[in-house]
XYZ file of C-alpha atoms in Angstrom:
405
model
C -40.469 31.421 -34.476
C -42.379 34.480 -34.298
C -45.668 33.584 -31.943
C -48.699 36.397 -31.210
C -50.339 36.265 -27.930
C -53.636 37.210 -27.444
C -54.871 37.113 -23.758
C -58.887 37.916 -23.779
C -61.191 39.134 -21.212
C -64.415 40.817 -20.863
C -63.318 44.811 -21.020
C -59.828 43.933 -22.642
C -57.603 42.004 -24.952
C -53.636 41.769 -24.675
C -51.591 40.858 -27.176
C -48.095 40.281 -27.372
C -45.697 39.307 -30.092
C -42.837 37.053 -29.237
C -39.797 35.951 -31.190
C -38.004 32.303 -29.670
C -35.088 30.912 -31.426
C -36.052 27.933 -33.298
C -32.847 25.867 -31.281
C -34.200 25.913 -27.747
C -36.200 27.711 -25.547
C -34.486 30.381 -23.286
C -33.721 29.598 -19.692
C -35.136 33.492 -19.116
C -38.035 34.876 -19.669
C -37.966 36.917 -22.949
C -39.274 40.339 -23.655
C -42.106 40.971 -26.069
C -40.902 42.697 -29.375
C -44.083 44.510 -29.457
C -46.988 44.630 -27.135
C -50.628 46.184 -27.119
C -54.090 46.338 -25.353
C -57.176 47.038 -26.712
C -59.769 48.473 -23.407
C -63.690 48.452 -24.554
C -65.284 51.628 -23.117
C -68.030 51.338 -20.870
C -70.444 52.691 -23.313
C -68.888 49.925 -25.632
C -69.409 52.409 -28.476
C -65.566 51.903 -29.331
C -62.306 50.913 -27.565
C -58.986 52.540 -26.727
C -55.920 50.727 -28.041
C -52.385 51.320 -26.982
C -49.507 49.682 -28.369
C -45.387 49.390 -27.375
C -42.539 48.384 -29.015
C -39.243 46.901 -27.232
C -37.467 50.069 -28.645
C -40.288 51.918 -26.865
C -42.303 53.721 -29.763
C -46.513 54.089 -28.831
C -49.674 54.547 -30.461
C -52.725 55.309 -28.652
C -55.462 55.388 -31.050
C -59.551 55.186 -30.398
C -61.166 52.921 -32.460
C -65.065 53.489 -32.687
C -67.536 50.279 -32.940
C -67.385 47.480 -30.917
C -66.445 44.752 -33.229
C -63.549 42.370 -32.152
C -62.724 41.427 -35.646
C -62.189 45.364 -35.919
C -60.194 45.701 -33.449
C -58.002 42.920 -34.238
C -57.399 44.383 -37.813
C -56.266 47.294 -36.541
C -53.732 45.403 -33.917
C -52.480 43.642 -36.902
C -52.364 46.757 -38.806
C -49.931 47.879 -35.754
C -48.009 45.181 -36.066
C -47.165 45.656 -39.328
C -47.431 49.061 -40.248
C -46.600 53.025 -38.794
C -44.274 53.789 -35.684
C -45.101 50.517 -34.073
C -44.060 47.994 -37.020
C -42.193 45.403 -36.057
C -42.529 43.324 -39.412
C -42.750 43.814 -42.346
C -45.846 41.358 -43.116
C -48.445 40.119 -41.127
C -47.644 36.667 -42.724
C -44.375 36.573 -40.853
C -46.705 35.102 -37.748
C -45.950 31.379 -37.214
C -48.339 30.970 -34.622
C -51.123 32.099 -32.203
C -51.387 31.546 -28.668
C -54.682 31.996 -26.785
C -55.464 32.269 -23.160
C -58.800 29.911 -22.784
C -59.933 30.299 -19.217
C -62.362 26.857 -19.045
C -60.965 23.396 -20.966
C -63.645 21.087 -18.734
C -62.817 18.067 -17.933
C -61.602 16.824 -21.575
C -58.846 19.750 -22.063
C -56.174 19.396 -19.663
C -52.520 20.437 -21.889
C -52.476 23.443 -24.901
C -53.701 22.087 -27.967
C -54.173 22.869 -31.779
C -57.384 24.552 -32.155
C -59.677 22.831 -34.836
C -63.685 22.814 -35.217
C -63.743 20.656 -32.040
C -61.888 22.710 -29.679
C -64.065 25.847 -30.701
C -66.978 23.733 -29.602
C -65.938 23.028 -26.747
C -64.733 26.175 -25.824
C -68.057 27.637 -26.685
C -69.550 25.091 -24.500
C -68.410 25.733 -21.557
C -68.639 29.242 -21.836
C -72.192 28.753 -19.815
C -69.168 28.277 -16.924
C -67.161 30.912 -17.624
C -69.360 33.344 -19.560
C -67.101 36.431 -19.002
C -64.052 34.890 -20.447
C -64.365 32.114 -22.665
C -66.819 34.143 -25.375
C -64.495 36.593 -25.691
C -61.311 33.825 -26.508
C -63.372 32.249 -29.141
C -64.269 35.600 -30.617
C -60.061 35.979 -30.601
C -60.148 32.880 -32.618
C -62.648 33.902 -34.821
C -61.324 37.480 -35.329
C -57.777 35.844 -36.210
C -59.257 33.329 -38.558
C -60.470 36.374 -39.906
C -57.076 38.825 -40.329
C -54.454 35.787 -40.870
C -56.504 33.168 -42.478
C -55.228 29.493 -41.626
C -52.640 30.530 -39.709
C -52.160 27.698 -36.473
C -53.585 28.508 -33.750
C -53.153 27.033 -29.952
C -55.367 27.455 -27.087
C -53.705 27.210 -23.776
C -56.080 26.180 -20.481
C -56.419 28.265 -17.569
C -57.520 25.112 -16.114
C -54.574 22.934 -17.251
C -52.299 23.321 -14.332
C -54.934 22.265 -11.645
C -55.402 18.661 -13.060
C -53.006 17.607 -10.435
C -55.564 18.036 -7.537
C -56.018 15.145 -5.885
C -59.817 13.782 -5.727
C -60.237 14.893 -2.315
C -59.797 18.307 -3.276
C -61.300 18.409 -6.818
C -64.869 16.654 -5.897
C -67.421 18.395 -4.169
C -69.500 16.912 -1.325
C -72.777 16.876 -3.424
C -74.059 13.488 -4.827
C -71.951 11.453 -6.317
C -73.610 11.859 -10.054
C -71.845 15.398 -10.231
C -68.645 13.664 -10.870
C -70.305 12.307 -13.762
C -71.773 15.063 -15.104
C -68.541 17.034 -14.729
C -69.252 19.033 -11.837
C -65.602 19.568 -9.976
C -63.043 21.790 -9.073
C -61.181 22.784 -12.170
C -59.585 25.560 -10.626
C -58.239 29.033 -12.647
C -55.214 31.254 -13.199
C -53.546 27.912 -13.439
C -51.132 29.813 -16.149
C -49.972 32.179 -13.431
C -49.837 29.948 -10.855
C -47.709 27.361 -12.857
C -45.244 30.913 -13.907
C -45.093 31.660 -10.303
C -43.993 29.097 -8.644
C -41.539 27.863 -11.051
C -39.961 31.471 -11.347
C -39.845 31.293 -6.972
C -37.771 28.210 -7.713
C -35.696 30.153 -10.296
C -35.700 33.846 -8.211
C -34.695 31.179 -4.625
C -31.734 29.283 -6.581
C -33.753 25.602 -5.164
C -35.353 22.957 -6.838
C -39.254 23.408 -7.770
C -40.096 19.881 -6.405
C -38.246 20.648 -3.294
C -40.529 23.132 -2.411
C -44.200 23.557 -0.227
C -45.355 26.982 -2.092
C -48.545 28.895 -2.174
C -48.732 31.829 -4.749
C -51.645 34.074 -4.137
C -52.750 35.656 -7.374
C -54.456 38.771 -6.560
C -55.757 41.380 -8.910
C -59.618 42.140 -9.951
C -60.288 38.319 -9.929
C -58.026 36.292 -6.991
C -57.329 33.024 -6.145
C -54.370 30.968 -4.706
C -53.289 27.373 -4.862
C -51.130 25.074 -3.270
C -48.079 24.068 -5.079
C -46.522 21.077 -3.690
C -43.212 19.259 -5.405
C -44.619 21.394 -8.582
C -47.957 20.533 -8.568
C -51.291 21.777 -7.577
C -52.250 19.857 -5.099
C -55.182 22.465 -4.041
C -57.007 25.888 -4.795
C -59.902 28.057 -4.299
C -61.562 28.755 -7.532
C -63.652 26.034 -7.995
C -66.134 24.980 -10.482
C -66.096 28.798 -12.251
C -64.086 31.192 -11.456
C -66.441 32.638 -8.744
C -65.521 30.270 -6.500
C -63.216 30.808 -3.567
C -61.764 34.477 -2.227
C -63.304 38.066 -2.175
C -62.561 39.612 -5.513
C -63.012 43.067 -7.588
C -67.240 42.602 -7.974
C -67.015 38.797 -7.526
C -68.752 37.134 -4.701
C -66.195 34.273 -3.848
C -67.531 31.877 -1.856
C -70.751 31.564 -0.101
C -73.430 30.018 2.050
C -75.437 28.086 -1.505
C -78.181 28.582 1.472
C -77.817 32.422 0.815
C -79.181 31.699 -3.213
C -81.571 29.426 -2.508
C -83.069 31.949 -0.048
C -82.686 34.726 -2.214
C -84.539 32.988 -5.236
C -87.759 32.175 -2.978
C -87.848 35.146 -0.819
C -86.436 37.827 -2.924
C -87.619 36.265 -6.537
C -84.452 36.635 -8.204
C -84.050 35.502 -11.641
C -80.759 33.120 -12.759
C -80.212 36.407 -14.660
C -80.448 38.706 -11.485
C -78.868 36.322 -9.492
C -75.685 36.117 -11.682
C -75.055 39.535 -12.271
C -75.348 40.394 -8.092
C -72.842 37.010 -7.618
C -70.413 38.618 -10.357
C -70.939 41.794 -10.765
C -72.218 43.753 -7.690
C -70.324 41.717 -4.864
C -67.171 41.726 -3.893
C -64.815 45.140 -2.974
C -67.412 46.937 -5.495
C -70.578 45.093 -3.420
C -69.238 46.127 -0.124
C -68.058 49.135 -0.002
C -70.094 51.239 -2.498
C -67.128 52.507 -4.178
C -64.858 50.778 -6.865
C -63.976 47.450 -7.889
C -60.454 48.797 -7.632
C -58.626 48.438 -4.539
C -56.540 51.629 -5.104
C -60.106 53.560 -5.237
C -61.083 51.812 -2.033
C -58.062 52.305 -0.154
C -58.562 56.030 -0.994
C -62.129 55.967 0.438
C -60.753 54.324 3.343
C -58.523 57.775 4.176
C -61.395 59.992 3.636
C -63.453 58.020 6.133
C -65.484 55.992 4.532
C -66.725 52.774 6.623
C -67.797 50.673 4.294
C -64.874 51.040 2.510
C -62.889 50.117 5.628
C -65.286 46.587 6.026
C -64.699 45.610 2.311
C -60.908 46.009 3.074
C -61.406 43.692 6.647
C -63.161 41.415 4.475
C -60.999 41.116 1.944
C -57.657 41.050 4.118
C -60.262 38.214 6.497
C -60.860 35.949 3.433
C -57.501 35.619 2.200
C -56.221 34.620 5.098
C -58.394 32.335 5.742
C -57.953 31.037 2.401
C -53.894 30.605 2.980
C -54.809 29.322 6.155
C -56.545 26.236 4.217
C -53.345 25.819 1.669
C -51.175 25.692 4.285
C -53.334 23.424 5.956
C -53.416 20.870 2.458
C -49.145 21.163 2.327
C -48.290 20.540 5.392
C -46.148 23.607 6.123
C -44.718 26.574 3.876
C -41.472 27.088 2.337
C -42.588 30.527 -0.100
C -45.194 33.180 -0.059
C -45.508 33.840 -3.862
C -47.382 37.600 -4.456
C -48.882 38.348 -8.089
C -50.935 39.819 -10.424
C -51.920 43.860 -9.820
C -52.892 43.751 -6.397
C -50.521 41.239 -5.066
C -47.592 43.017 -7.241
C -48.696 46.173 -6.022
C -50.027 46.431 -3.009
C -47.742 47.038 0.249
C -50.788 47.394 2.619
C -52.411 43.517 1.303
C -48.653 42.187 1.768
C -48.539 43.500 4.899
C -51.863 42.611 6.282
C -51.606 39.325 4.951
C -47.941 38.326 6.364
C -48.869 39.228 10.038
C -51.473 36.763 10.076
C -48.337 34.399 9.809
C -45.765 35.052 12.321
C -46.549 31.815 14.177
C -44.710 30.116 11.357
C -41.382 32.556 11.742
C -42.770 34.480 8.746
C -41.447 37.893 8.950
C -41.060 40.509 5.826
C -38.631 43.464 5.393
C -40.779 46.572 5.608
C -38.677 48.412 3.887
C -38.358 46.062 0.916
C -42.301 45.954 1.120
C -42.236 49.328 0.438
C -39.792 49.435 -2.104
C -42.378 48.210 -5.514
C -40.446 45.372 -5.474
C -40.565 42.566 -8.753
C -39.260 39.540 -8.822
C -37.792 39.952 -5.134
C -37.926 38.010 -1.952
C -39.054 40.560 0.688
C -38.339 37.930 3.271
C -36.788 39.274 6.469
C -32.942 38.296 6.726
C -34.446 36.073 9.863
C -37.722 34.403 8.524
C -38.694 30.997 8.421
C -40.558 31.056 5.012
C -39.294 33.319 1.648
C -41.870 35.779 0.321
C -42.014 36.653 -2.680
C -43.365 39.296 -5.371
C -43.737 38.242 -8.463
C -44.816 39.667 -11.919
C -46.463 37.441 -13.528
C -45.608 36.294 -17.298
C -48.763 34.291 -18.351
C -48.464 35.552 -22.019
C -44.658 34.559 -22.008
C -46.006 30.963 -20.945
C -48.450 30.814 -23.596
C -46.058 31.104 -25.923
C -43.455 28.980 -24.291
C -46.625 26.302 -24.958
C -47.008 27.252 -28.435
C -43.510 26.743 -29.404
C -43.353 23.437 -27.638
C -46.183 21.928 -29.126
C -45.576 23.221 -32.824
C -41.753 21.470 -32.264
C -43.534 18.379 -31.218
């Protein structure tokens, strides 16, 4: 079964094309035949699109205009055609798998998209407005370039159904529930991934295990994995909720909004771009979004740089602090996504926090780029873990599942 991937955000697309035996799905993670990633320019006058092959041919190729349905034309036209073909028609695609960030309450496993599921995808993309758009205009575009191809959208939110009440409904009146208002939680494809591949990486039985994987990159949030399950996390409502991020906020005093829109005047318009835009590592310290950029700041002297860095290394510990606090104890320390994969400094920072538990880390191995690894000292009470993460392999785990079904 041959199954494209596309993983949409605001300022990019992935896509990856996957082939799985029709007989059963491998116990190991499979590599793409052909991958690619299409980055809209900040002047969104076109977009930059670079595509691999297993065999490890590229073509990087500017494509001017800012039309997804464009840009998808060409992907398929990489796909099929030049350096980068991998078959021979576009018609060889079986399936599409597509990252949707917010399913609401009514969306919980991957599903066949149809009229409905576009609707309510569009929906709630008043909760997630910088991610679900751009998965519908996926759809759309795909609709577009393969015609009635079958197509499966797979829930960021799906994995985080598990939290229990306690965690999932906020203290507010009790008429939220009703209208929907909850924790849904996020990244729920990365956390599910991660902590099943610590199980795999450990040699020990998922539901054996009290894990909390920390998915860190320009937006971050960690959940509790208990027996396989979420059983908490810190994204909330929308994605905003929770730890310090790239130019997200995390959470807040709501005091802090209401003040700002009576003494400052703030529009909802002003009001969501400072929350998700301007806050965060980019808020803070002046600089970048990216923690590379700020780290660099941070060696030429820069103080505010040095703050957004305390703050960031202060929230997520507190933030562990409260998963640990919801399982009862620890068994793994799951890092993923571009900072947690990639940063030795966050690792670092983060693990000292938790000695008390007999949590120690080889500095060496910290050092070392390590993937897939436990960087657990030889004499440590809890495994730690770096992870990459495979969301676009689970997606089309999901797809294949569902089409056998």
């Amino acid at each position: 079964m041959k199954i494209l991937v596309l993983n949409a955000g605001s300022s990019s697309q992935e896509s990856c094309l996957y082939e799985i035996p029709d007989e059963a799905l491998p116990s190991v993670t499979l590599p793409p035949l052909w991958q690619g990633k299409v980055t809209w320019t900040k002047d969104q006058g076109g977009a930059e699109l670079k595509v691999t092959t297993a065999t490890g041919e590229t073509l990087q190729e500017t494509i001017y205009g800012d039309s997804r349905q464009a840009h998808v034309t060409y992907m398929l036209y990489a796909l099929s055609r030049g350096a980068t073909k991998v078959i021979n028609q576009v018609s060889e695609i079986d399936v599409v798998g597509h990252r949707v960030v917010h399913g609401g309450p009514d969306y919980r496993d991957s599903v066949v998209v149809t009229e409905d599921v576009k609707k309510a995808i569009a929906d709630f993309a008043n909760i997630a407005p910088v991610h679900n758009p751009a998965a519908l205009a996926g759809i759309e575009a795909i609709q577009v370039g393969l015609g009635d191809v079958t197509q499966v959208a797979v829930f960021d939110t799906g994995f985080h159904v598990t939290l229990p009440d306690a965690a999932a409904i906020y203290p507010g009146p009790y008429e939220w529930v009703k209208q929907g208002i909850r924790r849904y939680g996020f990244h729920g494809i990365s956390h599910q991934y991660c902590s099943a591949r610590a199980a795999q990486i450990l040699g020990r039985d998922l539901a054996s295990l009290r894990i909390i994987t920390c998915h860190l990159g320009n937006g971050c949030s960690l959940a509790a994995v208990k027996n396989g399950h979420s059983i908490d996390t810190t994204m909330g409502f929308t994605p905003l909720d929770g730890l310090m991020m790239g130019s997200r906020s995390g959470s807040v005093d709501p005091g802090i909004l209401i003040y700002l829109l009576r003494q400052s005047h703030y529009s909802v318009e002003e009001l969501n771009h400072v929350l998700n835009k301007a806050s965060g590592l980019r808020g803070i310290s002046g600089v970048s979004s990216d923690l590379p950029e700020v780290i660099e700041a941070i060696a030429q002297g820069n103080e505010r740089a040095q703050l957004a860095w305390d703050i960031y290394v202060h929230r997520l510990r507190a933030g562990i602090g409260a998963m640990l606090a919801s399982l009862g104890g620890l068994d793994v320390l799951v890092f993923t996504a571009g900072v947690g994969e990639k940063s030795p400094g966050i690792r670092q920072a983060v693990c000292e926090a938790f000695g008390f538990l007999g949590l120690k880390i080889d500095a060496q191995k910290n050092q070392q780029q390590p993937l897939d690894e436990n960087i657990a000292a030889p004499d440590s009470d809890v495994e730690v873990l770096v992870i990459e993460t495979q969301e676009n392999w689970v997606i089309a785990q999901q797809c294949w599942q569902l089409l056998k079904k």
